[in-house]
Coordinates of C-alpha atoms and ligand atoms in Angstrom, one line a residue:
X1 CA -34.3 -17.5 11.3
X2 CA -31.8 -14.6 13.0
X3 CA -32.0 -14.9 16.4
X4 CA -31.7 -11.6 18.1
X5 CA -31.1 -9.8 21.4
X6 CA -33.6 -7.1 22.6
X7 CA -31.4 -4.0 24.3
X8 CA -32.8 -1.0 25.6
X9 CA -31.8 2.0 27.7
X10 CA -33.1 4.0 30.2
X11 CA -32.2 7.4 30.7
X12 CA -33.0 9.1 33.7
X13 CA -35.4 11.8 32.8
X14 CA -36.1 11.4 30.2
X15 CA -39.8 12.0 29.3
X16 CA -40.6 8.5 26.9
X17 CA -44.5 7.8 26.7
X18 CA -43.6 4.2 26.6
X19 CA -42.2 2.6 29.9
X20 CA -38.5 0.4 28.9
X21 CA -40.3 -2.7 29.3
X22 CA -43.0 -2.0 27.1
X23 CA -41.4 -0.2 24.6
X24 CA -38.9 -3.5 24.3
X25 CA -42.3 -5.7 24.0
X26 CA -43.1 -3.4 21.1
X27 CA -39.6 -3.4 19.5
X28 CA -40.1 -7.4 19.9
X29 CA -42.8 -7.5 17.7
X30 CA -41.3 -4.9 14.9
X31 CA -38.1 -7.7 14.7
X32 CA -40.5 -10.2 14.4
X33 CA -42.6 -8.4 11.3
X34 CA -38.8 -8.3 10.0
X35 CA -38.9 -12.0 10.4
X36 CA -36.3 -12.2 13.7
X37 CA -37.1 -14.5 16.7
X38 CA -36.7 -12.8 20.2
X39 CA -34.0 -14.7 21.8
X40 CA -34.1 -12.3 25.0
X41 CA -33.7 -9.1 26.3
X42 CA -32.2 -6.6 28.5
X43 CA -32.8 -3.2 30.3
X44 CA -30.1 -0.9 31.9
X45 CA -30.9 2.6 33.3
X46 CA -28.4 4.9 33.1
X47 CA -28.0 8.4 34.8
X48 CA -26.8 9.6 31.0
X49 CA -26.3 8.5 27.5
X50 CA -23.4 7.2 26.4
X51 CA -21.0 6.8 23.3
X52 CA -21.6 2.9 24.0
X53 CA -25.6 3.2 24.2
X54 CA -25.4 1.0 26.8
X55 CA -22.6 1.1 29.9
X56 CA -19.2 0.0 29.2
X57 CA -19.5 -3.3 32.3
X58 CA -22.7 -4.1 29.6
X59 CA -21.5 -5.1 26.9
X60 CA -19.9 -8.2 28.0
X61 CA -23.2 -9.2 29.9
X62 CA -24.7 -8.7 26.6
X63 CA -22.1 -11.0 24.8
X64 CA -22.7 -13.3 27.4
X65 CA -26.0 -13.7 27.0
X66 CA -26.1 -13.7 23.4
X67 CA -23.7 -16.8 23.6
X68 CA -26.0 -18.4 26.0
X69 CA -28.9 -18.1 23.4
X70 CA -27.1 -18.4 20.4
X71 CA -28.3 -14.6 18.8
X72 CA -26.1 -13.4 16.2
X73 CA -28.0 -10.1 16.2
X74 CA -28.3 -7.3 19.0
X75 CA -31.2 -4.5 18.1
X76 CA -31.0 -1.4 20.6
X77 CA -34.4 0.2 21.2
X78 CA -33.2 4.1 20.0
X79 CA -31.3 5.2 17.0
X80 CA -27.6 4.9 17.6
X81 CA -25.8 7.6 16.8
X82 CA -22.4 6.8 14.4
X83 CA -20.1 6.6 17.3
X84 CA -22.7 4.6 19.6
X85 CA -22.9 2.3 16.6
X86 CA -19.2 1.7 15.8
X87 CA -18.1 1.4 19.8
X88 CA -20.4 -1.2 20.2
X89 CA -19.8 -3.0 17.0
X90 CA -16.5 -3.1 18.5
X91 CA -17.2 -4.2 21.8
X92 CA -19.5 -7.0 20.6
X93 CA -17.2 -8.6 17.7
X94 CA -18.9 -10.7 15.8
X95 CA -22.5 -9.7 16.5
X96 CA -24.3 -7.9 14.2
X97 CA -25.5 -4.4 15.9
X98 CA -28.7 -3.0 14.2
X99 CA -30.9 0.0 15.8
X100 CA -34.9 0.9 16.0
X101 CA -34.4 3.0 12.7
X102 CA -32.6 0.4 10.6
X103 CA -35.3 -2.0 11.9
X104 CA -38.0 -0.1 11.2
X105 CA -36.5 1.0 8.0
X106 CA -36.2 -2.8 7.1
X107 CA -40.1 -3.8 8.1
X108 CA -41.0 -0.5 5.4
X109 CA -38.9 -2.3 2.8
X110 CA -40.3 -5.4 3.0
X111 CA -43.7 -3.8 3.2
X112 CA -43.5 -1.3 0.4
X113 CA -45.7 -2.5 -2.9
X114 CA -46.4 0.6 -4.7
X115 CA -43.9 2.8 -6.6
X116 CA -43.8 5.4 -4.2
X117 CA -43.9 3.1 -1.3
X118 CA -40.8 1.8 -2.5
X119 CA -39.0 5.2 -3.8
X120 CA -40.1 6.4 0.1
X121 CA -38.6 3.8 2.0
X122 CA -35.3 3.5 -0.1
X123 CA -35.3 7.6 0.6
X124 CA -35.4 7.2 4.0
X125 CA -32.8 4.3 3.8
X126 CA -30.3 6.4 2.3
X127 CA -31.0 9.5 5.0
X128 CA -30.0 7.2 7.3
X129 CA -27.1 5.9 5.2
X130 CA -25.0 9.3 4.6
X131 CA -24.4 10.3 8.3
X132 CA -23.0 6.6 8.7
X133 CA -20.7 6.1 6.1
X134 CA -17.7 8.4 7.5
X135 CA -18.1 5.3 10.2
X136 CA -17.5 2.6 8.0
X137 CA -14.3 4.1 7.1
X138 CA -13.2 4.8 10.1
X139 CA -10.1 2.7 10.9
X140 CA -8.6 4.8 8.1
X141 CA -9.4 8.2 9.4
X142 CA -8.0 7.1 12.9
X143 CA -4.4 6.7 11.9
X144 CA -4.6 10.9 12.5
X145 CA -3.2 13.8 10.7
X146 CA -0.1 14.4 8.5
X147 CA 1.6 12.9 5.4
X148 CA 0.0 9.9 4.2
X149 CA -3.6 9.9 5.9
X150 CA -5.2 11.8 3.2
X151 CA -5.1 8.4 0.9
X152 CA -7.9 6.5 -0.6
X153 CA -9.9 5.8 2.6
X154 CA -10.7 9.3 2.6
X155 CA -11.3 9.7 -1.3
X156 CA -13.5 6.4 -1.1
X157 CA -15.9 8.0 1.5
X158 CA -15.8 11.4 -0.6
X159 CA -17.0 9.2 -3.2
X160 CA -19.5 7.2 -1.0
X161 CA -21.4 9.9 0.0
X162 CA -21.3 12.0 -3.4
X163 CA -23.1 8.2 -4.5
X164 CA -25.1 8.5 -1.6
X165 CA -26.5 12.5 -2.4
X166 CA -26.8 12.2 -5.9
X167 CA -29.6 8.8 -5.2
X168 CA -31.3 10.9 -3.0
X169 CA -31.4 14.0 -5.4
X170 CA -32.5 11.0 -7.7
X171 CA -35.1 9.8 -5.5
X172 CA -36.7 13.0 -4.3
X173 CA -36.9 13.8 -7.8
X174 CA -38.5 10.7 -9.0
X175 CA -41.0 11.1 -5.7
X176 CA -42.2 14.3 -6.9
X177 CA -43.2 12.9 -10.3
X178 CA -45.0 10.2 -8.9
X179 CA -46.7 12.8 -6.6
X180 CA -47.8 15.1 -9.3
X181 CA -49.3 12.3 -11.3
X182 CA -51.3 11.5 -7.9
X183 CA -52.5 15.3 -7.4
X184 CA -53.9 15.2 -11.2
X185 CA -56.2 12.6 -10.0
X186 CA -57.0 14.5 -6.6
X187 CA -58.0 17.3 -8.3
X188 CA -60.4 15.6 -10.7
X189 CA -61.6 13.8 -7.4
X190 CA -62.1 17.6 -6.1
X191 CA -64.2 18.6 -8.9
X192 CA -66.5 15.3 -8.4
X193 CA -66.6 17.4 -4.9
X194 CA -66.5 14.6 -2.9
X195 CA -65.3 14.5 0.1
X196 CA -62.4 12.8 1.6
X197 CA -61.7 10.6 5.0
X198 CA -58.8 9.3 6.3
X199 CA -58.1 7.2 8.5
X200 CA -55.2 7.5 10.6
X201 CA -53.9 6.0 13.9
X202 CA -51.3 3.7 15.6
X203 CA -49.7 0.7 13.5
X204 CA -51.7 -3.0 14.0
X205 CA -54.9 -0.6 15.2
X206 CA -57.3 -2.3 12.6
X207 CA -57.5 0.8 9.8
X208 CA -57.0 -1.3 6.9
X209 CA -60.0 -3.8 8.1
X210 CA -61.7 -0.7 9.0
X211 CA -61.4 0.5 5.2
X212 CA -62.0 -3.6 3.9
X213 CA -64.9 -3.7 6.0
X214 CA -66.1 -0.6 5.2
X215 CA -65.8 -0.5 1.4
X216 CA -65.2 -4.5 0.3
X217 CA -61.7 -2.8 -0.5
X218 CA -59.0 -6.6 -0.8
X219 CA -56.4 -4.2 1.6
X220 CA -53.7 -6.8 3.0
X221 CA -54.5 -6.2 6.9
X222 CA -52.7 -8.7 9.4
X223 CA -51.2 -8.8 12.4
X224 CA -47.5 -7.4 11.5
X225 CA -46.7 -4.6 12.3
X226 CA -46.7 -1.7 9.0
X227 CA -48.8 -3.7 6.9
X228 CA -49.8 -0.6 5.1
X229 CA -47.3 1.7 3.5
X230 CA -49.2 3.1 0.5
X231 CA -52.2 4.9 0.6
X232 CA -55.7 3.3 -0.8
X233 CA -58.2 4.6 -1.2
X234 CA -62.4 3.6 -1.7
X235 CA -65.4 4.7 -1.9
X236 CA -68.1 4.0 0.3
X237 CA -71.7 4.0 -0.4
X238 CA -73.7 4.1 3.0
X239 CA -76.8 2.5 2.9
X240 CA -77.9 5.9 3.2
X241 CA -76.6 9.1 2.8
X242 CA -73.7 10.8 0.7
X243 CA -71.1 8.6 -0.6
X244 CA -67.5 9.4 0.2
X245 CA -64.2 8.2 -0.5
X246 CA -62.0 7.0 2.4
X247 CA -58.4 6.9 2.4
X248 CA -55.9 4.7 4.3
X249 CA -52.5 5.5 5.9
X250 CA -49.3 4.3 7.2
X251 CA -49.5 3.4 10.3
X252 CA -47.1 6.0 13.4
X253 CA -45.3 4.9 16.2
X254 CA -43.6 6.0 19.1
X255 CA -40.2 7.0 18.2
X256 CA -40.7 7.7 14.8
X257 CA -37.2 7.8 13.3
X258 CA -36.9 11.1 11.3
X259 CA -35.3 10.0 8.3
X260 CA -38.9 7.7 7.9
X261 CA -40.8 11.0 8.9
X262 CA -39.3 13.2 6.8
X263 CA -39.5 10.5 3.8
X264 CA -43.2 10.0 4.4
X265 CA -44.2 13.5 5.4
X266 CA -45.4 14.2 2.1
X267 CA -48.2 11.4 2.4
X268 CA -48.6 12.4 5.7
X269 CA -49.1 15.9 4.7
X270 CA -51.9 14.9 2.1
X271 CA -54.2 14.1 5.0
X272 CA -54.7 17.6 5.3
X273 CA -56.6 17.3 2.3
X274 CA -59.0 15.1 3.2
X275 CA -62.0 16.7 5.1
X276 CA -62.1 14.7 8.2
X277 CA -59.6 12.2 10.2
X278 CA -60.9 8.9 11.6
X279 CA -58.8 8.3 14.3
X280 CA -59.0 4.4 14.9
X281 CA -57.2 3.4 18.3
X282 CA -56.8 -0.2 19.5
X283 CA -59.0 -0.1 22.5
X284 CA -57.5 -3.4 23.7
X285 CA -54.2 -3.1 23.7
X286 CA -52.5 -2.0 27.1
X287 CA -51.2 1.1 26.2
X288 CA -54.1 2.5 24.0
X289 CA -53.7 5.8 25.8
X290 CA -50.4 6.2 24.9
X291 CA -50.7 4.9 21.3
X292 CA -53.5 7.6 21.2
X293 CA -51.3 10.5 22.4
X294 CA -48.5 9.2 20.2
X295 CA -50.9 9.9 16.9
X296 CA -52.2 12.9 18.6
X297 CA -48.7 14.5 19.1
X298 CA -47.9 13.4 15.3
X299 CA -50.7 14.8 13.7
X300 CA -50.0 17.9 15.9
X301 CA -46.5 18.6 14.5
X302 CA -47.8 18.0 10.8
X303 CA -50.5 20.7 11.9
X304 CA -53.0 18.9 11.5
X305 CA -54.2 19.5 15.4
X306 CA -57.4 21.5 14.2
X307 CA -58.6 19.0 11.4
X308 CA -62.0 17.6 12.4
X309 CA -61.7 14.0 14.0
X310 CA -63.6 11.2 15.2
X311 CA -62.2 8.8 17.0
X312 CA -62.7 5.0 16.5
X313 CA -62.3 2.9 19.4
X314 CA -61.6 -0.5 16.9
X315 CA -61.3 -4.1 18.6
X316 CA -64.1 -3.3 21.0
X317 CA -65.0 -7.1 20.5
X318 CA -61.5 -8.0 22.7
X319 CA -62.7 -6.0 25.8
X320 CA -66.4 -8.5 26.5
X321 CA -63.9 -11.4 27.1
X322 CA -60.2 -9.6 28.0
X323 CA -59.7 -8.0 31.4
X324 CA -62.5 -5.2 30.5
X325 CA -62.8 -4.0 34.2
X326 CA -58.9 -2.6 33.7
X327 CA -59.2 -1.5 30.3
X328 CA -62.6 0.2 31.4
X329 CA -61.1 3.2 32.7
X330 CA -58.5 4.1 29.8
X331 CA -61.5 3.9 27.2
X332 CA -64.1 5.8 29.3
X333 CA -61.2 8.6 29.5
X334 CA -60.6 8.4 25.8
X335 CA -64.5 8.4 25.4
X336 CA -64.9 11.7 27.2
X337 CA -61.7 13.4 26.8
X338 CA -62.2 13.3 23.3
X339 CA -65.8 14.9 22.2
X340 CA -66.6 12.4 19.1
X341 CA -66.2 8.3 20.1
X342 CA -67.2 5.9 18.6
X343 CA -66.9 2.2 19.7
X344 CA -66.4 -0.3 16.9
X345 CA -65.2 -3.5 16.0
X346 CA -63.7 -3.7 12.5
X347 CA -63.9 -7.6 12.8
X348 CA -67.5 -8.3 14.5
X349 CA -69.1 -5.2 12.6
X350 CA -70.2 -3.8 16.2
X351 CA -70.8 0.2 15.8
X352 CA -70.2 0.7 12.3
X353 CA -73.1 2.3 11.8
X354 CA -72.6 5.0 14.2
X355 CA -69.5 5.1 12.9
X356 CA -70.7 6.0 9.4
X357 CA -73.6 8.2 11.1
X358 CA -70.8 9.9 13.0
X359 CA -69.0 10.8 10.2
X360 CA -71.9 11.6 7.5
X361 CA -73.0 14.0 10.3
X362 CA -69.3 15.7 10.8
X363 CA -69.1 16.0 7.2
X364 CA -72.2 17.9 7.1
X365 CA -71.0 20.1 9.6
X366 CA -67.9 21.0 8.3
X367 CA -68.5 21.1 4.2
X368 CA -72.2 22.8 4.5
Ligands
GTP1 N1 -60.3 -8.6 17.5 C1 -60.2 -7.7 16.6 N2 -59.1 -7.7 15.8 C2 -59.1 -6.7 14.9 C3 -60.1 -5.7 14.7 N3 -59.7 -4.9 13.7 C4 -58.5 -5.3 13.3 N4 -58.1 -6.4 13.9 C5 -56.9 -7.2 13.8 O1 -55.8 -6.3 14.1 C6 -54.7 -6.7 13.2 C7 -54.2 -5.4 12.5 O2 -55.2 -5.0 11.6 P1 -54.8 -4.0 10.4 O3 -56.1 -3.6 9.8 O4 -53.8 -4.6 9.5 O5 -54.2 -2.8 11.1 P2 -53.6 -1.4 10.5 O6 -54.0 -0.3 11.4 O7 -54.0 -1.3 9.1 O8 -52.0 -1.7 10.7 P3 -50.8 -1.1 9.8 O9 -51.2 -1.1 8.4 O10 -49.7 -2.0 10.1 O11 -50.6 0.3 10.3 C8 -55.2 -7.7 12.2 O12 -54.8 -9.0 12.7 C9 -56.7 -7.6 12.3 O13 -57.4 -8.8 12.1 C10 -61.2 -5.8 15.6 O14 -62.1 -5.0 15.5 N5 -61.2 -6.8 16.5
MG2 MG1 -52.9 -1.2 7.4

């Protein structure tokens, strides 16, 4: 197993929803969905960014301590820029330097199952790529200008990144295809004119046991993070009234690197199809607020701010035995800051019937 060491910055003022710490905690448990063990980890605040991520007196502290606990891997909690990358390659030898992006890229990969999972996430993989690739060639470029620097290092990354475009003209081609095959079947769903519900929400929130639970639907759902890259979608018949077919998504996080947005925004972008969002938060996790603002902000910048929602307030069975009296206050905010809350419990079955009552009724209201 690749034992790796947790970096992250601090910038002053900058305006994260995420405090260091916590962000690190989460950026422990997307290395360990790519199968990493947490060897330790390490904050610095800094009064600006730097073209070493971290300070220049901190990369031999974090050498140090990589030694002490035998990591061969340092992940930085941000994308690195090229330069940030390659200086700190350099400064750490023989340590492999990988950032939130590449991480996160590599969870998606292991995740993706479907075609268009797959054709999204090696999309994404090679928008990330092309801005890097000048780097890799870099102790070429640096011997300057004038005769004799305009050999093969720069021809090879001509060549590496005409590779690089024409796979992602490939790939964005081959998406749309697999796309337009999918709309063909939403339109026929359209002119069975029923409706749609998706749920949408933080990664590890519960949506795909929401959906299993819901509809008998065999959706992997575990505790890794991204468990879900392709959209599924069931029917469910309630007991009584209308049936309705309910969709599920990827899962967003904080820091969502835009190569993965951009990649997925077409998915994303379907939601505003459906005729109501299911918002499912994890009500006992610590930063549920945040996660919840996190979604709100991305659904916002898809425009999808004025999409009827209901929001699920999933794992309710934690907070009867977890410290309930601190998480009391975040939930009873989220429960009246947000008009239509529903408290459930994807595992126990608690509130699912409101749930469905909650969402037959907005359905009512906005198709009728
Ligand atoms: N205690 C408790 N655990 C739950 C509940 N709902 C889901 N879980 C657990 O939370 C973990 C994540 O559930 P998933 O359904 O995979 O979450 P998801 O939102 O689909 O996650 P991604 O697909 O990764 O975005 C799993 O271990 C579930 O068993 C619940 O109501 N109570
Ligand atoms: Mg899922």
């Amino acid at each position: 197993m690749e034992r790796a060491v947790l970096v992250a910055v601090s910038i002053r003022g900058d305006d994260s929803t995420l405090s260091p710490d916590e962000s690190l905690e989460e950026l422990g448990e997307l290395a360990r969905s790519a199968g990493a063990r947490v060897a330790g980890s390490l904050v610095q605040r800094l009064p600006r960014a730097t073209h070493t991520y971290v300070g220049k007196g901190k990369i031999n502290e974090i050498m140090r301590l990589c030694e002490e606990r035998r990591a061969t891997t340092v992940i930085c909690d941000d994308e690195l820029t090229p330069t940030q990358q390659r200086n700190l390659e350099n400064g750490l030898e023989d340590i492999k330097v990988i950032d939130r992006t590449a991480l996160i890229l590599d969870v998606f990969a292991r995740r993706a199952q479907t075609k268009e999972g797959r054709l999204q996430v090696d999309l994404a993989q090679n928008e990330y790529l092309l801005p890097r690739l000048a780097g890799q060639w870099s102790h070429l470029e640096r011997l300057g200008g004038g005769i004799g620097t305009r050999g093969p290092g720069e021809t090879q990354i001509e060549t590496d990144r005409r590779l690089v475009r024409n796979r992602i003209t490939k790939l964005r081609k081959d998406l749309d295809d697999v796309r337009r095959h999918r709309g063909l079947y939403q339109a026929r769903r359209q002119e069975n004119m029923i409706s749609v519900v998706s749920l949408v929400g933080y990664t590890n929130s519960g949506k795909s046991t929401l959906l299993n639970r819901l509809t008998g639907a065999g959706v992997i759902a575990e505790s890794r993070m991204f468990s879900t890259l392709d959209p599924v979608t069931r029917k469910v018949v309630p007991e009584s009234g209308r049936e309705f077919l309910l969709t599920d998504t990827v899962g967003l996080i904080q820091k969502l690197p835009p190569p993965v947005v951009a990649a997925f925004r077409a998915t994303l972008e379907e939601l505003s199809e459906s005729a109501l969002m299911v918002h499912v938060v994890d009500v006992a996790h610590a930063n549920a607020a945040e996660q919840a603002q996190v979604v709100d902000r991305t659904l916002s910048d898809l425009g999808l701010a004025d999409k009827p929602r209901i929001l699920a307030l999933n794992k309710s069975d934690l907070l009867e035995t977890d410290a309930e009296v601190e998480l009391g206050g975040t939930v009873s905010r989220l429960l009246t800051e947000q008009g239509n809350a529903v408290m459930v419990s994807a595992l126990s079955g608690r509130g699912l019937g409101d749930l469905l009552e909650a969402i037959e009724a907005k359905l009512e209201a906005t198709t009728a």
